[in-house]
Amino acid sequence: MKIYEPGLYHIYNRGNNKQPIFLLSLDYEYFIELCHKHIEPRCQILAWCLMPTCFHFVIEISDKSLERIVWGGNEMPSITNGFQLLQSSFAKKINHRENRTGSLFQQKTKAKLLETVDCAITAFWYIHQNQVKAGLVKNMHEWEYSSYKDYCGWRESELCDVIKGKNTLGLSGVDFETGILIELTEENLDTIF
């Protein structure tokens, strides 16, 4: 993961060979638990979504996130270490339970600096629409493993700071309960990957 400066980032990864990473509902819950432990203390999570084969976050990186640490003989930003710990801890548990070996995730987690607020809004809507576009559900509010319900006010936020997300992204006036779908173009999506 290449993160060199503070700002808003789209962080994402998927299963090795596009295989599922979440096999049971308790896998999603365990991943969220690990996010509380390894990611939340290192950055502000503004939005997130977990899908059977991938995960996506919009996070705000601060100077604290970039503090250099040494892990396994390598020096890296704290946030990079957090995502490495998250994925290795999760993979270890899944591999043990499923009696499998090898990589669960693709080797390199991606981090894309969202250079403008428009890019960040695109990433926000992309990660909340992704499960609908993938045919997993018909409406964004039907998917349990994203921050969309948090933004609707239908549950207490698990991982993200909804107030900060609305303010940072300029979404304070949006009525999320109506299930607004912002149409995303290929040009928009090129700015977040």
PDB file of C-alpha atoms in Angstrom:
ATOM      1  CA  MET A   1       0.000   0.000   0.000  1.00  0.00           C
ATOM      2  CA  LYS A   2       1.462   3.320  -1.022  1.00  0.00           C
ATOM      3  CA  ILE A   3       0.352   6.111   1.278  1.00  0.00           C
ATOM      4  CA  TYR A   4       2.727   9.051   1.557  1.00  0.00           C
ATOM      5  CA  GLU A   5       0.636  12.056   2.539  1.00  0.00           C
ATOM      6  CA  PRO A   6      -2.432  12.988   4.581  1.00  0.00           C
ATOM      7  CA  GLY A   7      -5.762  13.055   2.773  1.00  0.00           C
ATOM      8  CA  LEU A   8      -8.768  10.970   1.824  1.00  0.00           C
ATOM      9  CA  TYR A   9      -8.062   7.526   0.361  1.00  0.00           C
ATOM     10  CA  HIS A  10      -9.968   4.671  -1.222  1.00  0.00           C
ATOM     11  CA  ILE A  11      -8.475   1.469   0.241  1.00  0.00           C
ATOM     12  CA  TYR A  12      -9.471  -1.862  -1.282  1.00  0.00           C
ATOM     13  CA  ASN A  13      -8.488  -5.452  -1.846  1.00  0.00           C
ATOM     14  CA  ARG A  14     -10.093  -8.696  -2.946  1.00  0.00           C
ATOM     15  CA  GLY A  15      -9.645 -12.413  -2.614  1.00  0.00           C
ATOM     16  CA  ASN A  16      -6.663 -14.072  -4.220  1.00  0.00           C
ATOM     17  CA  ASN A  17      -7.703 -15.304  -7.685  1.00  0.00           C
ATOM     18  CA  LYS A  18     -11.008 -13.431  -7.083  1.00  0.00           C
ATOM     19  CA  GLN A  19     -12.052 -16.128  -4.592  1.00  0.00           C
ATOM     20  CA  PRO A  20     -14.467 -15.366  -1.741  1.00  0.00           C
ATOM     21  CA  ILE A  21     -12.915 -14.046   1.450  1.00  0.00           C
ATOM     22  CA  PHE A  22     -16.122 -13.996   3.496  1.00  0.00           C
ATOM     23  CA  LEU A  23     -17.619 -17.476   3.556  1.00  0.00           C
ATOM     24  CA  LEU A  24     -20.007 -17.157   6.520  1.00  0.00           C
ATOM     25  CA  SER A  25     -21.811 -14.227   8.138  1.00  0.00           C
ATOM     26  CA  LEU A  26     -19.565 -14.588  11.186  1.00  0.00           C
ATOM     27  CA  ASP A  27     -16.577 -13.894   8.916  1.00  0.00           C
ATOM     28  CA  TYR A  28     -17.907 -10.390   8.244  1.00  0.00           C
ATOM     29  CA  GLU A  29     -18.359  -9.828  11.980  1.00  0.00           C
ATOM     30  CA  TYR A  30     -14.830 -11.036  12.720  1.00  0.00           C
ATOM     31  CA  PHE A  31     -13.399  -8.727  10.025  1.00  0.00           C
ATOM     32  CA  ILE A  32     -15.269  -5.772  11.562  1.00  0.00           C
ATOM     33  CA  GLU A  33     -13.892  -6.726  14.984  1.00  0.00           C
ATOM     34  CA  LEU A  34     -10.365  -6.717  13.511  1.00  0.00           C
ATOM     35  CA  CYS A  35     -11.022  -3.314  11.912  1.00  0.00           C
ATOM     36  CA  HIS A  36     -11.823  -1.919  15.366  1.00  0.00           C
ATOM     37  CA  LYS A  37      -8.517  -3.293  16.598  1.00  0.00           C
ATOM     38  CA  HIS A  38      -6.155  -2.565  13.703  1.00  0.00           C
ATOM     39  CA  ILE A  39      -7.654   0.223  11.546  1.00  0.00           C
ATOM     40  CA  GLU A  40      -9.862   2.473  13.664  1.00  0.00           C
ATOM     41  CA  PRO A  41      -7.023   3.600  15.994  1.00  0.00           C
ATOM     42  CA  ARG A  42      -4.866   4.609  13.000  1.00  0.00           C
ATOM     43  CA  CYS A  43      -7.263   6.674  10.839  1.00  0.00           C
ATOM     44  CA  GLN A  44     -10.805   7.992  10.456  1.00  0.00           C
ATOM     45  CA  ILE A  45     -13.086   5.613   8.574  1.00  0.00           C
ATOM     46  CA  LEU A  46     -15.644   7.633   6.616  1.00  0.00           C
ATOM     47  CA  ALA A  47     -17.304   4.772   4.697  1.00  0.00           C
ATOM     48  CA  TRP A  48     -16.885   1.030   4.236  1.00  0.00           C
ATOM     49  CA  CYS A  49     -18.325  -2.015   2.511  1.00  0.00           C
ATOM     50  CA  LEU A  50     -17.502  -5.713   2.775  1.00  0.00           C
ATOM     51  CA  MET A  51     -18.603  -8.011  -0.034  1.00  0.00           C
ATOM     52  CA  PRO A  52     -18.065 -11.753  -0.498  1.00  0.00           C
ATOM     53  CA  THR A  53     -14.901 -11.264  -2.575  1.00  0.00           C
ATOM     54  CA  CYS A  54     -13.626  -7.791  -1.587  1.00  0.00           C
ATOM     55  CA  PHE A  55     -13.529  -4.894   0.849  1.00  0.00           C
ATOM     56  CA  HIS A  56     -13.563  -1.119   0.342  1.00  0.00           C
ATOM     57  CA  PHE A  57     -12.954   1.817   2.672  1.00  0.00           C
ATOM     58  CA  VAL A  58     -12.908   5.579   2.362  1.00  0.00           C
ATOM     59  CA  ILE A  59     -10.551   6.733   5.089  1.00  0.00           C
ATOM     60  CA  GLU A  60      -8.943   9.965   6.184  1.00  0.00           C
ATOM     61  CA  ILE A  61      -5.213   9.699   6.700  1.00  0.00           C
ATOM     62  CA  SER A  62      -3.581  12.031   9.227  1.00  0.00           C
ATOM     63  CA  ASP A  63       0.016  12.566  10.283  1.00  0.00           C
ATOM     64  CA  LYS A  64      -0.616   9.975  13.023  1.00  0.00           C
ATOM     65  CA  SER A  65      -1.581   7.423  10.341  1.00  0.00           C
ATOM     66  CA  LEU A  66       1.745   8.061   8.639  1.00  0.00           C
ATOM     67  CA  GLU A  67       3.946   7.591  11.711  1.00  0.00           C
ATOM     68  CA  ARG A  68       6.731   5.210  10.741  1.00  0.00           C
ATOM     69  CA  ILE A  69       6.927   1.838  12.470  1.00  0.00           C
ATOM     70  CA  VAL A  70       9.079  -1.230  11.969  1.00  0.00           C
ATOM     71  CA  TRP A  71       7.311  -4.559  11.532  1.00  0.00           C
ATOM     72  CA  GLY A  72       8.951  -7.750  10.319  1.00  0.00           C
ATOM     73  CA  GLY A  73      12.157  -5.853   9.582  1.00  0.00           C
ATOM     74  CA  ASN A  74      10.351  -3.393   7.270  1.00  0.00           C
ATOM     75  CA  GLU A  75       9.651   0.268   7.959  1.00  0.00           C
ATOM     76  CA  MET A  76       6.200   1.460   6.947  1.00  0.00           C
ATOM     77  CA  PRO A  77       3.421   3.897   7.845  1.00  0.00           C
ATOM     78  CA  SER A  78       1.261   2.836  10.795  1.00  0.00           C
ATOM     79  CA  ILE A  79      -1.826   2.578   8.563  1.00  0.00           C
ATOM     80  CA  THR A  80      -0.060   0.178   6.190  1.00  0.00           C
ATOM     81  CA  ASN A  81       0.854  -1.975   9.165  1.00  0.00           C
ATOM     82  CA  GLY A  82      -2.771  -1.850  10.330  1.00  0.00           C
ATOM     83  CA  PHE A  83      -4.063  -3.231   7.048  1.00  0.00           C
ATOM     84  CA  GLN A  84      -1.359  -5.908   7.007  1.00  0.00           C
ATOM     85  CA  LEU A  85      -2.315  -7.003  10.539  1.00  0.00           C
ATOM     86  CA  LEU A  86      -6.020  -6.943   9.648  1.00  0.00           C
ATOM     87  CA  GLN A  87      -5.585  -9.170   6.608  1.00  0.00           C
ATOM     88  CA  SER A  88      -3.038 -11.563   8.093  1.00  0.00           C
ATOM     89  CA  SER A  89      -5.100 -12.073  11.274  1.00  0.00           C
ATOM     90  CA  PHE A  90      -8.253 -12.643   9.239  1.00  0.00           C
ATOM     91  CA  ALA A  91      -6.561 -15.020   6.770  1.00  0.00           C
ATOM     92  CA  LYS A  92      -5.008 -17.030   9.588  1.00  0.00           C
ATOM     93  CA  LYS A  93      -8.410 -17.667  11.163  1.00  0.00           C
ATOM     94  CA  ILE A  94     -10.134 -18.532   7.864  1.00  0.00           C
ATOM     95  CA  ASN A  95      -7.276 -20.786   6.734  1.00  0.00           C
ATOM     96  CA  HIS A  96      -7.319 -22.646  10.054  1.00  0.00           C
ATOM     97  CA  ARG A  97     -11.102 -23.116  10.048  1.00  0.00           C
ATOM     98  CA  GLU A  98     -11.251 -24.152   6.382  1.00  0.00           C
ATOM     99  CA  ASN A  99      -8.139 -26.364   6.644  1.00  0.00           C
ATOM    100  CA  ARG A 100      -6.471 -24.463   3.824  1.00  0.00           C
ATOM    101  CA  THR A 101      -3.125 -22.789   3.244  1.00  0.00           C
ATOM    102  CA  GLY A 102      -1.860 -19.919   1.128  1.00  0.00           C
ATOM    103  CA  SER A 103      -2.930 -16.377   0.446  1.00  0.00           C
ATOM    104  CA  LEU A 104      -6.524 -15.434   1.067  1.00  0.00           C
ATOM    105  CA  PHE A 105      -6.093 -11.869  -0.246  1.00  0.00           C
ATOM    106  CA  GLN A 106      -4.393 -10.512  -3.332  1.00  0.00           C
ATOM    107  CA  GLN A 107      -0.829  -9.632  -2.491  1.00  0.00           C
ATOM    108  CA  LYS A 108      -1.064  -5.847  -2.577  1.00  0.00           C
ATOM    109  CA  THR A 109      -3.835  -3.846  -0.966  1.00  0.00           C
ATOM    110  CA  LYS A 110      -4.549  -0.780  -3.090  1.00  0.00           C
ATOM    111  CA  ALA A 111      -4.638   2.791  -1.821  1.00  0.00           C
ATOM    112  CA  LYS A 112      -5.811   5.600  -4.106  1.00  0.00           C
ATOM    113  CA  LEU A 113      -5.509   9.220  -2.967  1.00  0.00           C
ATOM    114  CA  LEU A 114      -8.841  10.905  -3.615  1.00  0.00           C
ATOM    115  CA  GLU A 115      -7.523  14.219  -4.859  1.00  0.00           C
ATOM    116  CA  THR A 116     -10.780  16.187  -4.734  1.00  0.00           C
ATOM    117  CA  VAL A 117     -14.011  16.078  -2.765  1.00  0.00           C
ATOM    118  CA  ASP A 118     -15.755  14.976  -5.979  1.00  0.00           C
ATOM    119  CA  CYS A 119     -13.426  11.951  -6.150  1.00  0.00           C
ATOM    120  CA  ALA A 120     -14.209  11.144  -2.509  1.00  0.00           C
ATOM    121  CA  ILE A 121     -17.961  11.416  -3.165  1.00  0.00           C
ATOM    122  CA  THR A 122     -17.558   9.086  -6.158  1.00  0.00           C
ATOM    123  CA  ALA A 123     -15.746   6.547  -3.944  1.00  0.00           C
ATOM    124  CA  PHE A 124     -18.431   6.922  -1.271  1.00  0.00           C
ATOM    125  CA  TRP A 125     -21.276   6.171  -3.691  1.00  0.00           C
ATOM    126  CA  TYR A 126     -19.326   3.453  -5.490  1.00  0.00           C
ATOM    127  CA  ILE A 127     -18.746   1.416  -2.352  1.00  0.00           C
ATOM    128  CA  HIS A 128     -22.392   1.737  -1.326  1.00  0.00           C
ATOM    129  CA  GLN A 129     -23.747   0.882  -4.789  1.00  0.00           C
ATOM    130  CA  ASN A 130     -21.315  -1.954  -5.466  1.00  0.00           C
ATOM    131  CA  GLN A 131     -23.407  -4.684  -3.820  1.00  0.00           C
ATOM    132  CA  VAL A 132     -26.459  -3.608  -5.875  1.00  0.00           C
ATOM    133  CA  LYS A 133     -24.467  -3.566  -9.132  1.00  0.00           C
ATOM    134  CA  ALA A 134     -23.074  -7.018  -8.248  1.00  0.00           C
ATOM    135  CA  GLY A 135     -26.643  -8.349  -7.878  1.00  0.00           C
ATOM    136  CA  LEU A 136     -26.285  -9.246  -4.195  1.00  0.00           C
ATOM    137  CA  VAL A 137     -29.259  -7.049  -3.216  1.00  0.00           C
ATOM    138  CA  LYS A 138     -31.804  -4.828  -4.982  1.00  0.00           C
ATOM    139  CA  ASN A 139     -31.338  -1.790  -2.725  1.00  0.00           C
ATOM    140  CA  MET A 140     -28.338  -0.411  -0.853  1.00  0.00           C
ATOM    141  CA  HIS A 141     -30.142  -0.544   2.501  1.00  0.00           C
ATOM    142  CA  GLU A 142     -30.572  -4.341   2.209  1.00  0.00           C
ATOM    143  CA  TRP A 143     -26.825  -5.009   2.539  1.00  0.00           C
ATOM    144  CA  GLU A 144     -25.773  -5.430   6.177  1.00  0.00           C
ATOM    145  CA  TYR A 145     -22.031  -5.088   5.708  1.00  0.00           C
ATOM    146  CA  SER A 146     -21.610  -1.464   4.707  1.00  0.00           C
ATOM    147  CA  SER A 147     -21.899   1.957   6.288  1.00  0.00           C
ATOM    148  CA  TYR A 148     -25.011   2.857   4.267  1.00  0.00           C
ATOM    149  CA  LYS A 149     -27.447   2.064   7.108  1.00  0.00           C
ATOM    150  CA  ASP A 150     -25.278   4.178   9.403  1.00  0.00           C
ATOM    151  CA  TYR A 151     -25.715   7.147   7.057  1.00  0.00           C
ATOM    152  CA  CYS A 152     -29.480   6.518   6.936  1.00  0.00           C
ATOM    153  CA  GLY A 153     -29.537   6.658  10.738  1.00  0.00           C
ATOM    154  CA  TRP A 154     -31.009   3.138  10.934  1.00  0.00           C
ATOM    155  CA  ARG A 155     -28.317   1.836  13.257  1.00  0.00           C
ATOM    156  CA  GLU A 156     -25.531   3.158  15.413  1.00  0.00           C
ATOM    157  CA  SER A 157     -22.373   3.419  13.391  1.00  0.00           C
ATOM    158  CA  GLU A 158     -20.104   0.397  13.769  1.00  0.00           C
ATOM    159  CA  LEU A 159     -16.909   1.663  12.209  1.00  0.00           C
ATOM    160  CA  CYS A 160     -17.274   5.050  10.641  1.00  0.00           C
ATOM    161  CA  ASP A 161     -17.722   8.597  11.855  1.00  0.00           C
ATOM    162  CA  VAL A 162     -20.945   9.509  10.036  1.00  0.00           C
ATOM    163  CA  ILE A 163     -20.994  13.147  11.144  1.00  0.00           C
ATOM    164  CA  LYS A 164     -17.396  13.677   9.988  1.00  0.00           C
ATOM    165  CA  GLY A 165     -18.147  11.802   6.758  1.00  0.00           C
ATOM    166  CA  LYS A 166     -21.179  13.966   5.976  1.00  0.00           C
ATOM    167  CA  ASN A 167     -19.276  17.168   6.766  1.00  0.00           C
ATOM    168  CA  THR A 168     -16.056  16.210   4.951  1.00  0.00           C
ATOM    169  CA  LEU A 169     -17.877  14.998   1.846  1.00  0.00           C
ATOM    170  CA  GLY A 170     -20.508  17.739   1.858  1.00  0.00           C
ATOM    171  CA  LEU A 171     -23.332  15.233   2.263  1.00  0.00           C
ATOM    172  CA  SER A 172     -25.063  16.838   5.258  1.00  0.00           C
ATOM    173  CA  GLY A 173     -28.190  17.693   3.251  1.00  0.00           C
ATOM    174  CA  VAL A 174     -28.543  14.280   1.581  1.00  0.00           C
ATOM    175  CA  ASP A 175     -31.580  12.193   2.533  1.00  0.00           C
ATOM    176  CA  PHE A 176     -30.012   8.740   2.538  1.00  0.00           C
ATOM    177  CA  GLU A 177     -33.286   7.011   3.434  1.00  0.00           C
ATOM    178  CA  THR A 178     -34.672   7.691  -0.022  1.00  0.00           C
ATOM    179  CA  GLY A 179     -31.956   5.460  -1.466  1.00  0.00           C
ATOM    180  CA  ILE A 180     -30.510   8.103  -3.746  1.00  0.00           C
ATOM    181  CA  LEU A 181     -28.444   6.558  -6.516  1.00  0.00           C
ATOM    182  CA  ILE A 182     -25.852   8.885  -7.960  1.00  0.00           C
ATOM    183  CA  GLU A 183     -25.065   7.705 -11.479  1.00  0.00           C
ATOM    184  CA  LEU A 184     -21.353   6.948 -11.768  1.00  0.00           C
ATOM    185  CA  THR A 185     -19.608   7.124 -15.125  1.00  0.00           C
ATOM    186  CA  GLU A 186     -16.435   5.347 -16.210  1.00  0.00           C
ATOM    187  CA  GLU A 187     -14.734   8.736 -16.067  1.00  0.00           C
ATOM    188  CA  ASN A 188     -15.818   9.118 -12.414  1.00  0.00           C
ATOM    189  CA  LEU A 189     -14.636   5.625 -11.548  1.00  0.00           C
ATOM    190  CA  ASP A 190     -11.218   6.209 -13.108  1.00  0.00           C
ATOM    191  CA  THR A 191     -10.577   8.796 -10.381  1.00  0.00           C
ATOM    192  CA  ILE A 192     -10.955   6.289  -7.529  1.00  0.00           C
ATOM    193  CA  PHE A 193      -8.940   3.283  -8.792  1.00  0.00           C
TER     194      PHE A 193
END
